[in-house]
Tab-separated table of C-alpha atoms in Angstrom:
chain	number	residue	atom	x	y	z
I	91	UNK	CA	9.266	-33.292	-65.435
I	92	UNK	CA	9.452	-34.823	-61.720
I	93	UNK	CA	9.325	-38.639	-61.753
I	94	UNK	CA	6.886	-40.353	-59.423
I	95	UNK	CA	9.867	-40.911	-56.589
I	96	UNK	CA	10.730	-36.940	-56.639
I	97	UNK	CA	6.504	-36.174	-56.762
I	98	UNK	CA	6.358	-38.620	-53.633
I	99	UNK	CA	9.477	-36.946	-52.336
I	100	UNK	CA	7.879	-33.506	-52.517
I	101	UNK	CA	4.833	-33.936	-50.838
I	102	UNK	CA	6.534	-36.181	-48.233
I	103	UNK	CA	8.365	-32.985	-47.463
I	104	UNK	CA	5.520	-30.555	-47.812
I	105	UNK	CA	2.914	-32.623	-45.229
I	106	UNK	CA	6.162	-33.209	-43.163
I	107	UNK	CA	5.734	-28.958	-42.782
I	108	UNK	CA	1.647	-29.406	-41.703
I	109	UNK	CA	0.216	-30.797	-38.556
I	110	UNK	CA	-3.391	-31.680	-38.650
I	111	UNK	CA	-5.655	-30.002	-36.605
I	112	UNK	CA	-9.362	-30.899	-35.149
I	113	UNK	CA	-11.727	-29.526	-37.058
I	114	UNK	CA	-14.163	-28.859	-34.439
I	115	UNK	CA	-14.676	-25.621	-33.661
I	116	UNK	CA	-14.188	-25.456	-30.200
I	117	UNK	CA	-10.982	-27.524	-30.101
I	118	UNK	CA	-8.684	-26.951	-32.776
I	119	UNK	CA	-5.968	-28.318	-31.343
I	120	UNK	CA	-2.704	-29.882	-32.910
I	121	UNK	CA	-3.390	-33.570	-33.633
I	122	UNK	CA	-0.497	-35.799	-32.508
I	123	UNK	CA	-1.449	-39.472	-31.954
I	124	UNK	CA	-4.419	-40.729	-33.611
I	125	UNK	CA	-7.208	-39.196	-34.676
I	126	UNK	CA	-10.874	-39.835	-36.385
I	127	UNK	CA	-11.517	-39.575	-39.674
I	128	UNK	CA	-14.786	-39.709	-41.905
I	129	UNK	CA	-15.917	-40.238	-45.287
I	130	UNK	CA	-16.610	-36.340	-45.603
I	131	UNK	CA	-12.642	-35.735	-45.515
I	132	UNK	CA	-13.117	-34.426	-41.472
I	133	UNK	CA	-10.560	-35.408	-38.556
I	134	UNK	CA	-11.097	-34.852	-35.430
I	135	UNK	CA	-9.425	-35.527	-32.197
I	136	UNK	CA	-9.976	-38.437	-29.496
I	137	UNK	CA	-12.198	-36.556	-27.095
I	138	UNK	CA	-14.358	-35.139	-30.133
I	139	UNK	CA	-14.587	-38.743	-32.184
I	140	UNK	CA	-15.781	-40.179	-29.056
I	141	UNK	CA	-18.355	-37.470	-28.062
I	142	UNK	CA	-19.685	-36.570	-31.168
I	143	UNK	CA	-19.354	-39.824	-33.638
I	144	UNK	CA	-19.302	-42.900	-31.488
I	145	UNK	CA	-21.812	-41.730	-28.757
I	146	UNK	CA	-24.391	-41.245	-31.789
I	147	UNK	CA	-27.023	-43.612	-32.460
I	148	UNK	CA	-27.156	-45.173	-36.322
I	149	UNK	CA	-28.062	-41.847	-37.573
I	150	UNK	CA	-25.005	-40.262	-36.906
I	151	UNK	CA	-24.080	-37.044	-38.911
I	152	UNK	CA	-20.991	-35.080	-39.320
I	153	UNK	CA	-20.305	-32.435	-36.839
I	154	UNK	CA	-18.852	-29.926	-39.391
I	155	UNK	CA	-21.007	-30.195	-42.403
I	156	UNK	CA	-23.462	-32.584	-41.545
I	157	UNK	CA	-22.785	-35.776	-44.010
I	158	UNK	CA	-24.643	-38.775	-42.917
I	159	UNK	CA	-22.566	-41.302	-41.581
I	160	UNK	CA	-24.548	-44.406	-41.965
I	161	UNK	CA	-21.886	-46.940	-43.102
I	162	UNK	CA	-19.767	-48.328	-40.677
I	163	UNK	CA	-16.544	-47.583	-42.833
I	164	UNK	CA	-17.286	-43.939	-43.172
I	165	UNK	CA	-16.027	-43.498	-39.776
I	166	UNK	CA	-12.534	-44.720	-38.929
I	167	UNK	CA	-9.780	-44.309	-36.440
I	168	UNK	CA	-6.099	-44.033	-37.473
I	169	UNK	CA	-3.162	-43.618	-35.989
I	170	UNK	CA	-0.480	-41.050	-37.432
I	171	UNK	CA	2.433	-42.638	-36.498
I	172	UNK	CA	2.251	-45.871	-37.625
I	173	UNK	CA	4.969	-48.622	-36.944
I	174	UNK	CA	6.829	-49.645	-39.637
I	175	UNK	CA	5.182	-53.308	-39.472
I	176	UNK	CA	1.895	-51.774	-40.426
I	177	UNK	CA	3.334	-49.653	-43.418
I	178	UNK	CA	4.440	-52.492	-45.028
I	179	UNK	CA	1.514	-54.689	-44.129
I	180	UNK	CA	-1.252	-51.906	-44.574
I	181	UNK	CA	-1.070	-52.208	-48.793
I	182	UNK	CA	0.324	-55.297	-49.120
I	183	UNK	CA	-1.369	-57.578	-51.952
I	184	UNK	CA	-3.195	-54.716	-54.080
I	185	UNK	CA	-2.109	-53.869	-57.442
I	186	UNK	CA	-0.698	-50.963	-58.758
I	187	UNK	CA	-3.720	-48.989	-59.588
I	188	UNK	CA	-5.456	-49.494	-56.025
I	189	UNK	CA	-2.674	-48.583	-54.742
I	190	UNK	CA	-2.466	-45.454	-56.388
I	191	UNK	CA	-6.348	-44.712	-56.407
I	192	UNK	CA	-5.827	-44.697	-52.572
I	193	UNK	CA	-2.472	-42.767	-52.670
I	194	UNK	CA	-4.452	-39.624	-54.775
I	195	UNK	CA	-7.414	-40.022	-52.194
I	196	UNK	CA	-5.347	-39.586	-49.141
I	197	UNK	CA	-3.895	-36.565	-51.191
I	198	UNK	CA	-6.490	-35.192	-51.704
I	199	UNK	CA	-7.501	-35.523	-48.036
I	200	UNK	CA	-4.494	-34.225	-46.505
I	201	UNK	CA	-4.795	-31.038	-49.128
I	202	UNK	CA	-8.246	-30.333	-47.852
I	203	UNK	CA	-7.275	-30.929	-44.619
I	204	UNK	CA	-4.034	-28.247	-45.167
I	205	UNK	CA	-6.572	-25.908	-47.265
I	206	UNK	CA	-8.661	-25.857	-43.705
I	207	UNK	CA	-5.651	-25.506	-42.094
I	208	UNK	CA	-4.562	-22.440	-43.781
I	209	UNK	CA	-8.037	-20.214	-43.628
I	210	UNK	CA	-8.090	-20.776	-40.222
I	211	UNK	CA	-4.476	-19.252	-39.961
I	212	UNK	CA	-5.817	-16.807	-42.431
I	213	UNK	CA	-8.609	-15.929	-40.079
I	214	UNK	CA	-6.320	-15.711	-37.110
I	215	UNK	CA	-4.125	-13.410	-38.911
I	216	UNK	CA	-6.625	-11.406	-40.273
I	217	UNK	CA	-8.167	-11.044	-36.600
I	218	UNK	CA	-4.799	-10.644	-35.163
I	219	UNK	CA	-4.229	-7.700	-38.386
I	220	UNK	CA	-7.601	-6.139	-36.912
I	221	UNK	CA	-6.493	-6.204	-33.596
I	222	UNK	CA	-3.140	-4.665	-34.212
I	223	UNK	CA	-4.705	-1.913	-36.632
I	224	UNK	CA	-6.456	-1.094	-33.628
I	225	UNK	CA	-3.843	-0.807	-31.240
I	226	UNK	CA	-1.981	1.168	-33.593
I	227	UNK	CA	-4.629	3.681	-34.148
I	228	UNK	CA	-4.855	3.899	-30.490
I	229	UNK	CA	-1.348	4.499	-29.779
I	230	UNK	CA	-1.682	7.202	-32.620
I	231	UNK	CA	-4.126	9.121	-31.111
I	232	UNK	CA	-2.097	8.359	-27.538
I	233	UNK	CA	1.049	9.708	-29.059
I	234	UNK	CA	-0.830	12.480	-30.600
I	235	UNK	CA	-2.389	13.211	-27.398
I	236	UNK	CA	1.509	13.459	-25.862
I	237	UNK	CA	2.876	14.709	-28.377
I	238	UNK	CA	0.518	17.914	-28.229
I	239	UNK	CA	0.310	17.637	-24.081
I	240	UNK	CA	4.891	18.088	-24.721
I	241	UNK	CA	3.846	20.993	-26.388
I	242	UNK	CA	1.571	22.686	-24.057
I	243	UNK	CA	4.253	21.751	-21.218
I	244	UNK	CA	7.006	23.266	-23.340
I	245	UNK	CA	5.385	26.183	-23.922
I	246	UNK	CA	4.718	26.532	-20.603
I	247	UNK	CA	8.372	25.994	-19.330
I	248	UNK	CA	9.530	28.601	-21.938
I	249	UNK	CA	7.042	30.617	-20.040
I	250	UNK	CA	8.162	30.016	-16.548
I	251	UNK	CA	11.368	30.511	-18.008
I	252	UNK	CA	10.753	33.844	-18.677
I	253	UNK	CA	8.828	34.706	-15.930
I	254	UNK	CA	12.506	33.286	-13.688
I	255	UNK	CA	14.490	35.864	-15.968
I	256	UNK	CA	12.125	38.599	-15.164
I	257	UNK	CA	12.079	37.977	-11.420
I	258	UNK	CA	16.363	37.569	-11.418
I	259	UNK	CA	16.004	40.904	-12.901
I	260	UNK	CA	14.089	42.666	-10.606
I	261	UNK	CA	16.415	40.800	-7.188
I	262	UNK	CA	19.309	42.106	-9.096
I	263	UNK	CA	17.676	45.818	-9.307
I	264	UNK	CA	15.807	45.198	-5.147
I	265	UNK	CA	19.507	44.092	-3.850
I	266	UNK	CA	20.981	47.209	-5.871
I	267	UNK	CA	18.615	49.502	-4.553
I	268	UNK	CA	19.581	48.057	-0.941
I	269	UNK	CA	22.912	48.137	-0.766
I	270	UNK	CA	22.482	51.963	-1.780
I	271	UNK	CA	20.272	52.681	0.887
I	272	UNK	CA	22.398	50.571	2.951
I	273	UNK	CA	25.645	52.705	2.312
I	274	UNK	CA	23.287	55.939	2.826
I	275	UNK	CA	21.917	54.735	5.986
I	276	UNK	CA	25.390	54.126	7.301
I	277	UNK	CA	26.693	57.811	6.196
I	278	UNK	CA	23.706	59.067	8.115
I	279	UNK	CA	24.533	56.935	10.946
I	280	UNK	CA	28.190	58.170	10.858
I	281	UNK	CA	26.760	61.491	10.154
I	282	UNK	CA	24.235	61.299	13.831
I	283	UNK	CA	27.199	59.812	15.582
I	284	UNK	CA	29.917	62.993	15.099
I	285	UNK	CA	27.111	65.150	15.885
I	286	UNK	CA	26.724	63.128	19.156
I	287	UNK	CA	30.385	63.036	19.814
I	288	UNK	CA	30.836	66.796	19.229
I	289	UNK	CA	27.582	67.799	21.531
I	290	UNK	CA	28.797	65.756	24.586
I	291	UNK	CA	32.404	66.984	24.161
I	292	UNK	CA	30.895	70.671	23.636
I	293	UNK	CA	28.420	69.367	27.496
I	294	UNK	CA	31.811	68.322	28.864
I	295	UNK	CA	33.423	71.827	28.134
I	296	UNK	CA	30.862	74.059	29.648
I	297	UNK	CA	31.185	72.013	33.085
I	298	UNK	CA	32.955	74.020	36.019
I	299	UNK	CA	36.242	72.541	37.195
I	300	UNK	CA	35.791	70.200	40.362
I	301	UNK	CA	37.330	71.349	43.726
I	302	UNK	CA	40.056	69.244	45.177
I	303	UNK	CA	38.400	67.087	48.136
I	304	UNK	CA	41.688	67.139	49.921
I	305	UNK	CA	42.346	70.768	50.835
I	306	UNK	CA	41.024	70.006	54.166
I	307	UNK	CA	41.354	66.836	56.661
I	308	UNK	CA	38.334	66.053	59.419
I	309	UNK	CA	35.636	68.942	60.739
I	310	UNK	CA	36.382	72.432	61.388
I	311	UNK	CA	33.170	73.344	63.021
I	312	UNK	CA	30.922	72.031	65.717
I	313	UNK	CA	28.569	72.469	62.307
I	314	UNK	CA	30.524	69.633	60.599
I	315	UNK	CA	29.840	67.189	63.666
I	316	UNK	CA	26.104	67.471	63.383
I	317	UNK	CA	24.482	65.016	61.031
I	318	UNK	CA	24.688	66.438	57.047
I	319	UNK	CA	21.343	66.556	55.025
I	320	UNK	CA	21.357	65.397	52.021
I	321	UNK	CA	20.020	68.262	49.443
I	322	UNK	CA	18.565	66.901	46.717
I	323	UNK	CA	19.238	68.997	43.611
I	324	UNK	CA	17.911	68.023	39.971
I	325	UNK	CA	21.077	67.177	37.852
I	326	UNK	CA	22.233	70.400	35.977
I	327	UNK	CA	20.733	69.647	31.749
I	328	UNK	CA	22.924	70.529	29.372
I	329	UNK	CA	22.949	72.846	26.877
I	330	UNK	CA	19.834	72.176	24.187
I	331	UNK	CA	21.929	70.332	21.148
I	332	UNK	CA	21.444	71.716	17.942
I	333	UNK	CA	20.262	69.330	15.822
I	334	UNK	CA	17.312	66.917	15.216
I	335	UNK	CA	17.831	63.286	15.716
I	336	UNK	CA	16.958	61.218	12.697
I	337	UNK	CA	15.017	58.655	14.442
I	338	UNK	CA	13.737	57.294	17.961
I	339	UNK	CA	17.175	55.735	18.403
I	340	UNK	CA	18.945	58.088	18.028
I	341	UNK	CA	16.906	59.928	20.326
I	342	UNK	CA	17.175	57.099	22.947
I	343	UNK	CA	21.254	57.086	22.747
I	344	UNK	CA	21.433	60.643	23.346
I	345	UNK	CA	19.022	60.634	25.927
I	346	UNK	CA	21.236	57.286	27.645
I	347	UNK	CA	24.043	58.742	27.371
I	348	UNK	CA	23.112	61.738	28.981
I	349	UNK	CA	21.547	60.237	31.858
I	350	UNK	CA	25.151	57.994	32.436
I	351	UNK	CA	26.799	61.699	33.300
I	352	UNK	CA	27.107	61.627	37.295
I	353	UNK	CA	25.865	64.604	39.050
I	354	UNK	CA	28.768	67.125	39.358
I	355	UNK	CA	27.795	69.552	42.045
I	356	UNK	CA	26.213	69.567	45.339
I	357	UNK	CA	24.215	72.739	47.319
I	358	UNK	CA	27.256	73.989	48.619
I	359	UNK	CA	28.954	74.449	45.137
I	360	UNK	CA	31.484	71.489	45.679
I	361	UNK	CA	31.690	67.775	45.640
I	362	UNK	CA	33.492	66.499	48.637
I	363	UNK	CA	34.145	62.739	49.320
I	364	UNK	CA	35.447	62.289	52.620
I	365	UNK	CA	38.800	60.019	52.943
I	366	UNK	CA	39.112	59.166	56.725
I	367	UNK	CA	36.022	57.170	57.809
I	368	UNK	CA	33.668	59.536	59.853
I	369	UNK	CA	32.172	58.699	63.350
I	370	UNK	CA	28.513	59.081	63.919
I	371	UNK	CA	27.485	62.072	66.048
I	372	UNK	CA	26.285	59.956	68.795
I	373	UNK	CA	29.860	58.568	69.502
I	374	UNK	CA	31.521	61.895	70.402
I	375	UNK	CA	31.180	62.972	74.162
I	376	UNK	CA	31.957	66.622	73.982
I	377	UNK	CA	32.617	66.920	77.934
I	378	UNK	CA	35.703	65.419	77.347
I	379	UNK	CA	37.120	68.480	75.066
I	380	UNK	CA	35.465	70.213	77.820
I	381	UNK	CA	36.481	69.497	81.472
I	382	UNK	CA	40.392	69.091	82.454
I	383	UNK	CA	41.760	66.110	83.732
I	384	UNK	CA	42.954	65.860	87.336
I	385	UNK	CA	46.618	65.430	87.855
I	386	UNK	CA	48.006	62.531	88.481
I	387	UNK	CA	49.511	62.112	92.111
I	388	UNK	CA	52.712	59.696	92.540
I	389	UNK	CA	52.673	57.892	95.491
């Protein structure tokens, strides 16, 4: 059994764990200082004692429940930190029994006051509770939703994935099939380019031999003074070649480098390129081949 000094310790401790709050319903704040206090076991805060108790007229009623405060001691202001001069002034001079009468009233006050206390945390739990049951379920139906939209991406990435394989399949076969054709069209190309080689060599066989351009020096005739015509001749075609070029160029280097061949022959069956320089017909004065000069007489 607790004596009266441990009962007085315990509840010394357990209000020490409390702050009282204003019971108004659009303040509840924290109640530091001083405070007002009625007969009804209510407290409420400066700003709220003076608006809604003292501003009243003699009928004044209780804010919360609506007790009539007529008597002038059912309203009073306290401070809750009192100096230590008014503790032991404050109960000075009663007995025993007064004293505790008013000790078990302002118990039972300050346990209504904590039992107020505590629904109202109750209330903001239980709306906080609410609130967070909420969320949650939100967030569950937002993870669901993610969850199932990861899905629907992974399945398509497996698909895409796939898809990749197939196409690195079909490069691999495309760049096979290339570098066959590739090695086929460069045996053909070999192929076109001995046939080439072998017709032009066979062209260069079948031309005459050239006459030497030196077997003679300067004109033999009067002929060979007079001005030469040029004859213009088509160049001699060779021989049809006997096979079909692949392409049109193939047909274009055969055709270029027949064309490059210089013309071999002239009209008169030879090609003759004249080494001294030769003097326009104009310049010779055939009277002097013609008449004898006079002697020369010595004086």
């Amino acid at each position: 059994m607790q004596t009266p000094r441990q009962t007085h310790k315990y509840f010394e401790v357990n209000m020490a764990d409390v702050d009282l709050m204003c019971n108004s319903k659009s303040c509840l704040k924290l109640l530091k200082k001083s405070a007002w206090v009625t007969s009804c076991s209510h407290i409420f805060c400066d700003e709220d004692g003076m608006r809604e108790l003292m501003s009243a007229n003699s009928d004044c009623k209780c804010p919360v429940c609506g007790a009539a405060l007529s008597h002038s001691s059912d309203i009073v202001k306290v401070e809750l930190n009192p100096t230590e001069h008014f503790k032991s002034m404050v109960l000075t001079g009663l007995s025993p029994e007064i004293v505790m009468d008013i000790m078990n009233r302002s118990f039972s006050f300050w346990t209504y006051q904590t039992s107020l206390t505590r629904k109202h945390q109750e209330g903001v739990i239980k709306s906080y509770k609410e609130k967070l049951s909420k969320l949650e379920s939100s967030y569950e139906s937002l993870v669901a939703k993610i969850r199932q939209e990861v899905h629907v991406l992974r399945k398509k990435v497996e698909e895409m994935e796939k898809e990749r394989q197939e196409l690195l399949s079909r490069l691999d076969d495309s760049a096979r099939k290339l570098s066959e054709r590739n090695r086929e069209n460069q045996k053909l190309h070999n192929a076109c380019n001995a046939i080439r080689i072998a017709n032009l060599n066979s062209v260069d066989s079948n031309e005459p031999p050239a006459e030497s351009n030196f077997t003679s020096f300067g004109p033999k005739t009067m002929n060979d003074l007079l001005p030469r015509r040029t004859v213009s001749q088509p160049h001699i075609m060779p021989p049809p070649m006997n096979f079909t070029p692949r392409n049109n160029a193939e047909t274009h280097r055969v055709s270029s480098a027949i064309r490059r061949k210089p013309p071999t022959l002239n009209a008169t069956g030879f090609r003759f390129n004249p080494v001294t320089p030769q003097v326009p017909p104009t310049a010779v004065n055939f009277t002097s081949f013609m008449t004898p000069k006079a002697p020369r007489v010595e004086q």
